[in-house]
XYZ file of C-alpha atoms in Angstrom:
726
model
C 49.407 -67.822 23.114
C 45.792 -68.002 24.315
C 44.633 -67.336 27.837
C 41.545 -69.490 28.438
C 40.913 -67.984 31.850
C 40.443 -64.528 30.276
C 37.749 -65.865 27.980
C 36.247 -67.655 30.928
C 36.359 -64.502 33.011
C 34.716 -62.543 30.219
C 31.976 -65.097 29.965
C 31.521 -65.079 33.710
C 31.352 -61.277 33.785
C 28.733 -61.254 31.031
C 26.754 -63.864 32.907
C 27.068 -61.893 36.110
C 25.879 -58.689 34.384
C 22.924 -60.580 32.956
C 22.108 -61.847 36.431
C 22.426 -58.281 37.792
C 20.083 -56.997 35.087
C 17.465 -59.656 35.885
C 17.802 -58.832 39.568
C 17.060 -55.128 38.927
C 14.336 -55.638 36.319
C 11.487 -55.347 38.851
C 13.048 -52.136 40.174
C 12.913 -50.166 36.893
C 10.396 -47.592 38.109
C 12.233 -47.237 41.422
C 15.529 -46.658 39.629
C 13.902 -44.112 37.314
C 12.483 -42.257 40.322
C 15.937 -42.136 41.924
C 17.400 -40.705 38.745
C 14.679 -38.066 38.530
C 15.202 -37.140 42.154
C 18.863 -36.429 41.510
C 18.103 -34.466 38.364
C 15.550 -32.433 40.249
C 18.214 -31.414 42.698
C 20.859 -30.698 40.082
C 18.696 -29.073 37.373
C 15.457 -27.807 38.980
C 14.683 -25.456 36.059
C 13.857 -28.481 33.900
C 10.791 -29.319 35.982
C 8.877 -26.064 35.722
C 6.394 -27.567 33.268
C 4.291 -30.645 33.884
C 4.660 -31.932 30.321
C 8.475 -31.904 30.637
C 8.306 -33.743 33.948
C 5.977 -36.453 32.615
C 8.022 -36.979 29.463
C 11.281 -37.071 31.440
C 9.899 -39.814 33.705
C 8.961 -41.889 30.664
C 12.323 -41.209 29.010
C 14.262 -42.213 32.167
C 12.353 -45.478 32.482
C 13.072 -46.269 28.822
C 16.789 -45.580 29.353
C 16.941 -47.917 32.381
C 15.074 -50.620 30.477
C 17.315 -50.256 27.410
C 20.488 -50.568 29.490
C 19.168 -53.598 31.422
C 18.189 -55.223 28.111
C 21.709 -54.654 26.848
C 23.277 -56.195 29.992
C 20.938 -59.158 30.000
C 20.998 -60.150 26.364
C 23.923 -58.561 24.516
C 26.508 -57.226 26.968
C 29.228 -57.395 24.365
C 27.239 -55.820 21.547
C 27.320 -52.192 20.526
C 24.984 -49.766 22.263
C 21.376 -49.712 20.976
C 19.628 -46.689 19.589
C 18.258 -44.082 21.961
C 14.661 -44.800 23.018
C 11.831 -42.822 21.337
C 11.081 -40.773 24.451
C 14.685 -39.519 24.487
C 14.261 -38.116 20.978
C 10.869 -36.645 21.907
C 12.278 -34.840 24.919
C 15.212 -33.555 22.847
C 12.717 -32.007 20.429
C 10.718 -30.626 23.331
C 13.834 -29.018 24.841
C 14.596 -27.520 21.438
C 11.093 -26.047 21.207
C 11.396 -24.649 24.731
C 14.739 -23.065 23.952
C 16.617 -25.031 26.648
C 20.321 -25.163 25.682
C 21.564 -28.521 24.472
C 24.370 -28.373 27.073
C 21.779 -28.747 29.824
C 20.260 -31.682 28.031
C 23.644 -33.433 27.798
C 24.378 -32.683 31.438
C 21.104 -34.343 32.365
C 22.184 -37.374 30.328
C 25.510 -37.627 32.096
C 23.893 -37.313 35.524
C 21.282 -39.921 34.609
C 23.778 -42.520 33.489
C 26.240 -41.814 36.260
C 23.492 -42.326 38.817
C 22.363 -45.516 37.083
C 25.907 -46.909 37.082
C 26.216 -46.091 40.761
C 22.999 -47.995 41.470
C 24.175 -50.994 39.448
C 27.524 -50.977 41.225
C 25.777 -50.750 44.586
C 23.632 -53.800 43.772
C 26.535 -55.989 42.615
C 27.838 -56.962 46.150
C 24.388 -58.310 46.949
C 24.835 -60.982 44.279
C 28.464 -62.016 44.887
C 31.316 -61.631 47.336
C 33.930 -62.029 44.613
C 35.460 -58.562 44.497
C 37.493 -59.484 41.489
C 34.246 -60.245 39.668
C 32.731 -57.035 40.954
C 35.709 -55.006 39.729
C 35.575 -56.664 36.315
C 31.826 -56.133 36.143
C 32.216 -52.481 37.150
C 34.784 -51.896 34.418
C 32.453 -53.548 31.892
C 29.543 -51.455 33.187
C 31.505 -48.238 32.770
C 32.510 -49.197 29.221
C 28.982 -50.256 28.268
C 27.458 -47.225 29.983
C 29.656 -44.654 28.313
C 29.223 -46.369 24.964
C 25.479 -46.148 25.467
C 25.700 -42.508 26.593
C 27.838 -41.583 23.590
C 25.532 -43.295 21.114
C 22.370 -41.915 22.689
C 23.819 -38.410 22.988
C 24.675 -38.324 19.308
C 21.129 -39.243 18.360
C 19.600 -36.874 20.890
C 21.775 -33.958 19.766
C 20.878 -34.716 16.146
C 17.154 -34.710 17.031
C 17.620 -31.491 19.033
C 19.428 -29.760 16.164
C 16.931 -30.999 13.611
C 14.104 -29.529 15.669
C 15.991 -26.255 16.119
C 16.594 -26.085 12.382
C 12.940 -26.745 11.749
C 11.968 -24.007 14.183
C 14.420 -21.656 12.544
C 12.982 -22.406 9.137
C 9.487 -21.886 10.469
C 10.480 -18.564 12.014
C 12.177 -17.474 8.812
C 9.042 -18.451 6.938
C 6.946 -16.464 9.428
C 9.206 -13.453 9.008
C 8.948 -13.781 5.244
C 5.148 -14.016 5.392
C 5.027 -11.020 7.682
C 7.132 -8.928 5.307
C 4.852 -9.837 2.390
C 1.458 -9.730 4.059
C 1.720 -6.905 6.609
C 1.395 -3.408 5.200
C -0.206 -4.258 1.867
C -2.495 -1.233 2.217
C -2.212 2.239 3.674
C -5.045 1.578 6.084
C -4.239 1.492 9.802
C -6.934 -0.999 10.823
C -6.214 -3.328 7.925
C -2.493 -3.322 8.702
C -3.234 -4.274 12.321
C -5.557 -7.046 11.113
C -2.825 -8.391 8.844
C -0.481 -8.582 11.840
C -3.005 -10.659 13.807
C -3.735 -12.921 10.820
C -0.084 -13.739 10.155
C 0.847 -14.400 13.786
C -2.104 -16.655 14.662
C -1.285 -19.143 11.928
C 1.502 -20.974 13.786
C 3.034 -18.573 16.296
C 0.425 -17.414 18.831
C -3.078 -18.483 19.795
C -4.300 -14.932 20.362
C -2.934 -11.637 19.043
C -4.320 -8.226 19.985
C -3.299 -4.796 18.709
C -4.021 -1.675 20.774
C -3.154 1.805 19.510
C -3.117 5.147 21.254
C -5.837 7.494 20.091
C -3.087 9.861 18.964
C -1.969 7.240 16.428
C -5.498 7.068 15.042
C -6.171 10.806 15.001
C -6.038 12.090 11.428
C -4.859 15.493 12.584
C -1.779 13.908 14.179
C -2.575 15.262 17.664
C -4.166 12.970 20.180
C -6.030 13.544 23.433
C -4.148 14.101 26.694
C -4.994 10.636 28.050
C -1.749 9.137 26.751
C -2.330 5.633 28.156
C -5.852 5.309 26.758
C -5.803 2.817 23.925
C -8.211 1.539 21.338
C -8.454 -2.112 20.319
C -8.024 -1.912 16.551
C -7.582 -5.622 15.803
C -7.608 -9.006 17.503
C -7.642 -12.588 16.296
C -7.793 -15.957 18.034
C -7.496 -19.559 16.976
C -10.849 -19.998 18.754
C -14.161 -18.746 17.447
C -15.479 -15.433 18.807
C -12.179 -14.696 20.597
C -13.251 -15.860 24.097
C -9.878 -14.873 25.600
C -10.654 -11.143 25.308
C -13.408 -9.141 26.982
C -12.787 -6.235 24.596
C -14.171 -5.942 21.113
C -12.595 -4.166 18.182
C -13.178 -0.432 18.420
C -13.474 -0.262 22.216
C -11.159 1.909 24.299
C -9.509 0.876 27.545
C -6.583 1.600 29.866
C -4.388 -0.906 31.719
C -3.745 -0.537 35.481
C -0.871 1.827 36.272
C 1.301 -0.860 37.876
C 0.695 -3.510 35.238
C 3.185 -5.131 32.896
C 1.612 -3.564 29.756
C 1.996 -0.057 31.204
C 5.615 -0.762 32.128
C 6.248 -2.054 28.617
C 4.720 1.093 27.110
C 6.489 3.545 29.404
C 9.901 1.884 29.188
C 9.617 0.800 25.582
C 10.880 -2.680 26.469
C 9.188 -5.895 25.461
C 8.102 -8.332 28.174
C 8.023 -12.145 28.230
C 5.576 -13.157 30.955
C 4.924 -16.752 32.065
C 1.785 -17.476 34.052
C 2.439 -20.127 36.682
C -0.410 -22.329 37.861
C -3.748 -20.617 38.277
C -2.411 -17.145 39.126
C -3.856 -14.756 36.543
C -2.626 -11.127 36.747
C -5.418 -8.519 36.823
C -4.294 -7.062 33.496
C -4.787 -10.505 31.935
C -8.062 -11.361 33.688
C -9.855 -8.240 34.971
C -12.616 -10.321 36.581
C -12.806 -13.641 38.376
C -15.201 -15.076 35.808
C -12.841 -14.163 33.003
C -9.977 -15.676 34.981
C -11.854 -18.981 35.131
C -12.280 -18.878 31.356
C -8.565 -18.292 30.822
C -7.578 -20.998 33.297
C -9.897 -23.383 31.498
C -8.215 -22.552 28.224
C -4.796 -23.149 29.783
C -3.302 -19.729 29.111
C 0.338 -19.940 30.132
C 2.509 -17.268 28.476
C 2.218 -13.756 27.049
C 4.486 -11.516 24.993
C 4.020 -7.742 25.341
C 5.675 -5.865 22.492
C 5.387 -2.065 22.122
C 4.905 -0.699 18.621
C 7.737 1.770 17.922
C 8.178 3.775 14.735
C 10.369 6.798 14.077
C 10.993 7.434 17.764
C 7.334 7.310 18.764
C 5.343 4.640 20.611
C 2.099 3.914 18.762
C 0.615 1.159 20.897
C 1.037 -2.405 22.137
C 0.801 -5.894 20.637
C 0.016 -8.903 22.830
C 0.870 -12.452 21.759
C -0.793 -15.151 23.883
C -0.443 -18.932 23.979
C -2.821 -21.426 25.529
C -3.548 -24.153 23.005
C 0.120 -24.315 21.984
C 1.797 -26.239 24.787
C 5.268 -24.757 24.348
C 5.533 -21.416 26.151
C 7.148 -18.418 24.521
C 10.928 -18.236 24.882
C 13.555 -15.576 24.259
C 13.811 -16.499 20.584
C 10.061 -16.059 20.247
C 10.357 -12.658 21.888
C 12.990 -11.574 19.364
C 10.832 -12.859 16.523
C 7.772 -11.024 17.859
C 9.795 -7.829 18.181
C 10.965 -8.076 14.584
C 7.450 -8.653 13.257
C 5.998 -5.906 15.456
C 8.711 -3.524 14.278
C 7.772 -4.142 10.664
C 4.100 -3.682 11.480
C 4.792 -0.474 13.420
C 6.510 1.100 10.417
C 3.591 0.091 8.198
C 1.075 1.466 10.701
C 3.014 4.713 10.973
C 3.191 4.947 7.179
C -0.559 4.412 7.041
C -1.064 7.016 9.760
C 1.100 9.564 7.977
C -0.563 8.766 4.666
C -4.017 9.173 6.222
C -3.010 12.496 7.757
C -1.469 13.789 4.540
C -4.351 12.472 2.465
C -6.981 14.147 4.660
C -4.985 17.390 4.641
C -4.496 17.287 0.881
C -8.150 16.408 0.331
C -9.267 19.274 2.573
C -6.936 21.608 0.687
C -8.183 20.360 -2.647
C -11.827 20.703 -1.669
C -11.289 24.309 -0.586
C -9.600 25.099 -3.888
C -12.204 23.469 -6.118
C -15.576 25.155 -6.750
C -17.648 24.435 -3.645
C -21.065 24.751 -5.301
C -22.467 24.173 -8.739
C -21.718 27.272 -10.792
C -24.859 28.813 -12.301
C -24.253 30.612 -15.562
C -26.709 31.646 -18.221
C -24.378 30.487 -21.009
C -24.019 26.921 -19.735
C -25.563 24.519 -17.272
C -22.905 22.467 -15.481
C -22.441 19.447 -13.225
C -19.145 18.189 -11.863
C -17.485 15.457 -9.845
C -14.144 15.091 -8.140
C -12.964 11.687 -6.858
C -9.665 11.337 -4.982
C -7.535 8.302 -5.701
C -8.280 5.233 -3.600
C -4.793 3.742 -3.852
C -1.409 4.374 -2.231
C -0.943 7.275 -4.595
C -3.247 9.481 -2.559
C -4.885 12.788 -3.451
C -3.523 14.322 -6.617
C -3.694 17.624 -8.455
C -6.769 17.252 -10.681
C -9.045 20.273 -10.889
C -11.887 21.801 -12.855
C -13.348 25.284 -12.960
C -16.145 27.352 -14.490
C -15.148 31.012 -14.909
C -17.577 33.769 -16.015
C -16.057 36.027 -18.672
C -17.036 39.292 -20.215
C -19.564 39.446 -23.021
C -21.783 36.717 -21.485
C -19.095 34.149 -22.248
C -17.851 31.425 -19.926
C -14.558 29.520 -19.584
C -14.490 25.791 -18.849
C -11.249 24.449 -17.423
C -9.924 21.023 -16.459
C -6.347 20.228 -15.473
C -4.115 17.606 -13.934
C -0.892 18.155 -11.989
C 1.578 15.266 -12.218
C 2.111 13.642 -8.818
C 0.116 13.159 -5.634
C -0.067 14.416 -2.089
C 0.103 17.849 -0.532
C 2.622 19.098 -3.060
C 0.387 18.252 -6.009
C -2.669 19.750 -4.301
C -0.802 22.973 -3.513
C 0.517 23.193 -7.081
C -3.003 22.670 -8.358
C -4.168 25.603 -6.226
C -1.464 27.862 -7.623
C -2.254 26.914 -11.220
C -5.991 27.310 -10.717
C -5.403 30.782 -9.269
C -3.150 31.651 -12.211
C -5.779 30.468 -14.717
C -8.405 32.651 -13.054
C -6.053 35.635 -13.116
C -5.274 35.138 -16.811
C -8.955 34.558 -17.565
C -9.785 37.843 -15.864
C -7.773 39.704 -18.498
C -9.620 37.784 -21.222
C -6.701 36.021 -22.881
C -7.288 33.716 -25.799
C -6.952 29.992 -24.897
C -3.563 29.551 -26.565
C -2.227 32.768 -25.006
C -3.495 31.756 -21.598
C -1.744 28.369 -21.811
C 1.465 30.084 -22.908
C 1.393 32.280 -19.801
C 0.484 29.270 -17.667
C 3.435 27.381 -19.134
C 5.678 30.232 -17.980
C 4.207 29.946 -14.472
C 5.047 26.232 -14.335
C 8.585 26.879 -15.551
C 9.081 29.468 -12.798
C 7.775 26.968 -10.272
C 10.299 24.426 -11.534
C 13.121 26.890 -10.949
C 11.956 27.368 -7.361
C 12.030 23.629 -6.622
C 14.808 22.025 -4.607
C 16.909 19.347 -6.362
C 15.339 16.500 -4.370
C 11.788 17.440 -5.394
C 10.164 16.005 -8.460
C 9.853 18.309 -11.453
C 6.500 20.099 -11.680
C 4.445 19.246 -14.732
C 0.774 19.490 -15.577
C -1.793 19.256 -18.335
C -4.645 21.674 -18.920
C -7.606 22.166 -21.240
C -9.051 25.674 -21.506
C -12.262 26.312 -23.451
C -14.314 29.504 -23.978
C -17.954 29.339 -24.998
C -19.792 32.383 -26.381
C -23.593 32.015 -26.160
C -24.109 34.904 -28.611
C -22.226 33.314 -31.506
C -22.500 29.720 -30.120
C -18.803 29.454 -30.842
C -16.401 27.419 -28.728
C -12.683 28.176 -28.653
C -10.302 25.840 -26.866
C -6.661 24.890 -26.525
C -4.991 21.888 -24.907
C -1.679 21.569 -23.103
C -1.147 17.815 -23.212
C -4.732 17.165 -22.137
C -7.245 14.804 -23.694
C -9.813 16.712 -25.835
C -13.405 16.984 -24.611
C -16.179 14.811 -25.904
C -18.896 16.805 -27.679
C -22.476 15.590 -27.834
C -24.728 17.585 -30.134
C -28.488 17.121 -30.097
C -28.098 14.823 -33.097
C -24.946 12.782 -32.443
C -21.747 12.243 -30.476
C -18.579 13.712 -31.894
C -16.213 10.772 -31.624
C -13.191 13.020 -31.855
C -12.274 16.596 -32.561
C -9.450 16.352 -35.101
C -9.335 20.118 -35.369
C -8.233 20.318 -31.714
C -4.412 20.104 -31.684
C -2.975 18.819 -28.401
C -0.045 20.953 -27.356
C 2.821 19.940 -25.088
C 2.293 19.526 -21.331
C 2.901 22.569 -19.177
C 6.481 23.026 -18.048
C 8.374 22.165 -21.244
C 8.588 25.727 -22.559
C 9.403 27.024 -26.025
C 6.628 25.119 -27.822
C 3.459 26.769 -29.168
C -0.172 26.155 -28.303
C -3.000 26.464 -30.806
C -6.612 27.533 -30.421
C -9.290 25.549 -32.212
C -12.736 27.049 -32.859
C -16.007 25.404 -33.790
C -19.709 26.162 -33.578
C -21.977 24.311 -31.169
C -25.710 23.867 -31.619
C -27.805 24.881 -28.650
C -28.164 22.165 -25.972
C -24.877 20.516 -26.907
C -22.898 18.715 -24.234
C -19.233 19.351 -23.521
C -17.678 16.579 -21.398
C -14.299 17.564 -19.966
C -12.345 15.172 -17.745
C -8.906 14.067 -16.605
C -7.335 10.835 -17.811
C -8.176 9.031 -14.550
C -11.753 8.685 -15.819
C -10.942 6.707 -18.943
C -7.567 5.070 -18.216
C -6.834 2.373 -15.642
C -4.610 -0.572 -14.793
C -6.825 -3.037 -16.664
C -8.274 -0.701 -19.305
C -6.617 1.376 -21.991
C -7.723 4.819 -23.113
C -9.528 3.573 -26.216
C -11.673 1.202 -24.173
C -12.452 3.977 -21.717
C -13.470 6.364 -24.485
C -15.676 3.707 -26.058
C -17.463 3.174 -22.741
C -17.832 6.931 -22.280
C -19.400 7.287 -25.730
C -21.775 4.389 -25.033
C -23.025 6.123 -21.897
C -23.403 9.477 -23.618
C -25.267 7.918 -26.547
C -28.283 7.491 -24.271
C -27.598 10.377 -21.928
C -30.530 11.571 -19.813
C -31.507 15.219 -19.518
C -30.151 15.582 -15.989
C -26.467 16.495 -15.948
C -26.136 15.125 -12.426
C -27.452 11.772 -13.615
C -25.032 11.861 -16.559
C -22.137 12.282 -14.123
C -23.396 9.408 -11.989
C -23.771 7.094 -14.977
C -20.298 7.902 -16.269
C -18.701 7.177 -12.910
C -20.706 3.983 -12.450
C -19.724 2.686 -15.899
C -16.095 3.772 -15.923
C -15.192 3.584 -12.214
C -17.187 0.817 -10.514
C -14.567 0.694 -7.704
C -12.282 3.200 -6.070
C -10.248 4.976 -8.770
C -6.535 4.309 -9.005
C -5.963 7.952 -9.934
C -7.729 11.212 -9.197
C -10.684 12.014 -11.406
C -12.096 15.417 -12.305
C -15.255 15.482 -14.441
C -17.077 18.540 -15.773
C -20.203 18.236 -17.935
C -21.657 21.401 -19.497
C -24.805 21.905 -21.578
C -24.611 24.948 -23.810
C -27.318 27.569 -24.199
C -27.673 30.155 -26.942
C -28.561 33.754 -26.202
C -31.850 34.942 -27.679
C -31.007 37.069 -30.744
C -33.567 39.617 -29.548
C -31.333 40.232 -26.533
C -28.348 41.286 -28.629
C -28.245 44.629 -30.401
C -25.339 45.631 -32.661
C -24.476 48.919 -34.407
C -21.520 49.599 -36.713
C -20.124 53.087 -36.274
C -18.054 55.276 -38.587
C -14.782 56.672 -37.281
C -16.394 60.107 -36.844
C -17.024 61.937 -33.544
C -20.485 62.849 -34.830
C -21.424 59.158 -34.566
C -21.430 59.381 -30.751
C -24.869 60.967 -30.603
C -26.262 58.286 -32.880
C -24.806 55.626 -30.605
C -26.544 57.207 -27.623
C -29.891 57.240 -29.421
C -29.403 53.620 -30.493
C -28.724 52.570 -26.910
C -31.771 54.487 -25.640
C -34.054 52.852 -28.216
C -32.743 49.370 -27.402
C -33.277 49.869 -23.665
C -36.813 51.104 -24.300
C -37.482 47.968 -26.326
C -36.059 45.835 -23.479
C -38.134 47.804 -20.938
C -35.015 48.974 -19.155
C -35.635 52.726 -19.312
C -34.295 53.030 -15.762
C -30.811 52.338 -17.091
C -31.025 54.743 -20.025
C -29.129 57.661 -18.466
C -26.157 55.666 -17.191
C -26.060 53.520 -20.317
C -25.992 56.565 -22.608
C -23.165 57.981 -20.517
C -21.187 54.725 -20.721
C -21.823 54.376 -24.463
C -20.795 57.972 -25.070
C -17.473 57.599 -23.266
C -16.565 54.193 -24.753
C -17.480 55.157 -28.323
C -15.619 58.457 -28.012
C -12.479 56.653 -26.848
C -12.732 54.115 -29.680
C -13.151 56.789 -32.346
C -10.484 59.087 -30.914
C -7.790 56.531 -30.061
C -8.755 53.350 -31.903
C -8.994 52.201 -35.497
C -11.855 51.305 -37.764
C -14.045 49.382 -37.829
C -15.818 50.453 -34.610
C -18.830 48.534 -33.358
C -21.263 48.967 -30.445
C -22.969 45.899 -28.995
C -25.547 45.678 -26.191
C -26.246 42.311 -24.548
C -29.086 41.563 -22.147
C -28.208 38.589 -19.991
C -28.027 38.379 -16.218
C -26.600 41.889 -16.507
C -26.707 44.619 -19.103
C -23.457 44.517 -21.057
C -22.190 47.328 -23.196
C -19.282 46.551 -25.568
C -17.373 48.771 -27.976
C -14.811 47.135 -30.260
C -12.221 48.548 -32.643
C -9.209 47.266 -34.577
C -6.557 48.807 -32.338
C -4.695 46.764 -29.775
C -3.969 49.743 -27.522
C -5.921 49.476 -24.302
C -7.118 52.486 -22.312
C -6.394 52.861 -18.633
C -7.689 54.840 -15.715
C -5.716 57.913 -14.748
C -6.187 60.776 -12.332
C -7.139 63.907 -14.244
C -5.673 67.152 -12.984
C -7.819 70.199 -12.170
C -7.442 71.991 -15.491
C -7.264 68.882 -17.742
C -9.928 68.827 -20.444
C -9.939 65.013 -20.700
C -8.974 61.869 -18.799
C -12.214 61.450 -16.859
C -14.134 59.180 -19.234
C -13.074 55.785 -17.918
C -13.397 57.056 -14.365
C -17.058 57.858 -15.091
C -17.515 54.422 -16.684
C -15.969 52.730 -13.642
C -18.310 54.647 -11.348
C -21.449 53.824 -13.355
C -20.695 50.155 -14.050
C -20.344 47.225 -11.676
C -17.473 45.810 -13.732
C -15.518 46.958 -16.737
C -12.478 45.807 -18.618
C -10.707 45.165 -21.876
C -10.216 41.988 -23.845
C -7.943 41.504 -26.813
C -8.649 39.436 -29.878
C -6.901 38.563 -33.087
C -8.215 41.720 -34.805
C -8.265 44.339 -32.081
C -9.813 44.883 -28.672
C -13.160 45.169 -26.916
C -13.897 47.553 -24.032
C -16.871 46.419 -22.011
C -18.904 47.477 -18.997
C -21.604 45.658 -17.046
C -24.536 47.110 -15.140
C -26.841 45.328 -12.742
C -30.451 44.975 -13.863
C -33.183 46.712 -11.891
C -35.019 44.618 -9.312
C -37.742 42.498 -10.873
C -36.169 42.292 -14.323
C -34.423 38.926 -14.283
C -31.930 37.657 -16.843
C -33.294 36.155 -19.982
C -31.776 33.668 -22.421
């Protein structure tokens, strides 16, 4: 059964609501102001920013208009969509980090107040309380329907914006992890931090570090709060927000927020209200005017912590970005700064270790060009320019007995202080073995034993010690070169007529540290003025170049090598290493000289004690010919003792050789491998004083062993005015 009066009443109520809406249409702005006034009392924190207040006024007016439109035209229809300003303010609240619950509370208060105003206006249009009650019920239904529909859309817009912000922050974190710390350079790491964070997070980023964090020795000055600006970047040209320039030092006031952040280790989110600029933000009035003109409104102060130590402070500033920093931004800044701090500390530790290792390496390598009459040398050492750091490459030039010289180049596997220290130990061992005149293969065998002992001393968490080494001996008398390789690339030989592309007769033995495998000595003659180019693999091998290409380039340079060895080194480095090397490089270039045959005198002796007198006469005649009569007495004494020992205790053949070089060298060789030694002769002993006399007369003396016996030698200094001759 139908009830016509109900339909009539519904029509009348709709008409009455339309009339009410038309009555209030001119009062839209007044109604919006009343709503804002109530919100201001209930939720004052929403009005701290002028842009929120302006947008809220627009949004409220649009809500009032939308509801009046609904009452006037379609009171029975479903609620319309939320107005555009409502979605804009939802996104703004999301960007500001205001909880969505506050936004919904503001909605409820708005619509409740609007319904109260509509209900208050109804009695002015009619005295029919039944109509008013019906209209009120319809208003409540329409109002809540509108609130529900609008809230759903607003919450969706809010969540969409929050999701977008989250994605942007995740993207920023991802960029920071990839782009901060790409090098082991402190300043560059700080610059990367400023570059990443000024793209879409902050308008200005500054990085200040304590001097202690920049000090390569790891110990800073006592002024703990003195900082140095190592990097800064702004979205504006020339960084007008900062009075400091990169490289300048400064200190914040004792009672300032930055000092509190540094001393407590806690990050600070600071909002700047109105025109009040703290002194630590604007040290001068003129600078304060600049910052106020830019609209600076919020700052994040984040200490840089790494491994329990505070390194400095990062400031994130916003002025062009309207949204101030919030707590989520602070957490994001802390995460990025934490990553950067670890990278900066890694760079600091790397710089300290690199400088220490480089200083150690430089003290262990020959400090000056070694002058030797047998060879002329030039050398270069380049530390790695990559993360690997200083390694264990070394070279050496070691004078030997008999006017000979040893040329050494080696490479310890690994980098850092450990590799540099190992290099020093191996270089010392090579010099010790060279001092007893071992053959190249024998020397490498003993050096291999040293490396194996070092491996046994290592802790389990250390990398295994390994190295390569090339040891060569050049004799200017015979112009013969003897060399052996322990896993090291052979030298390049340049004779006056051509370049030796390879030395197939030079077998490459195993690297040092394997043990149980033999080394072999290769021997070949070298014409006078030949070049020997010894180097580590860092010279010819690289990330974008294989060894064959490197050797080809090296040969091309040497094909037109100038006379100057220093210039040869420079050309090789320029051609093979135009940039910073990825690995350490040791380069040793030697030009061989031959000893003048007139400065070598040799006499074969029979195994007969009567031959001693003839040896003395031979030595005296040679010294007279060399105009060294001043040395005749001591030389005859040395020759007499050495020849007597060789005849008495050695085996045939016995040979005496005198060499005039930078010193006068007397050598006696025989086929026995038994070496003499100094001993203290007792009072009534008839012998045992010969070598003691030799040691007293000579500057140096010693024994070297060969494949077919031994050589006992003694050196005397030349008289003043008689220089060495080659």
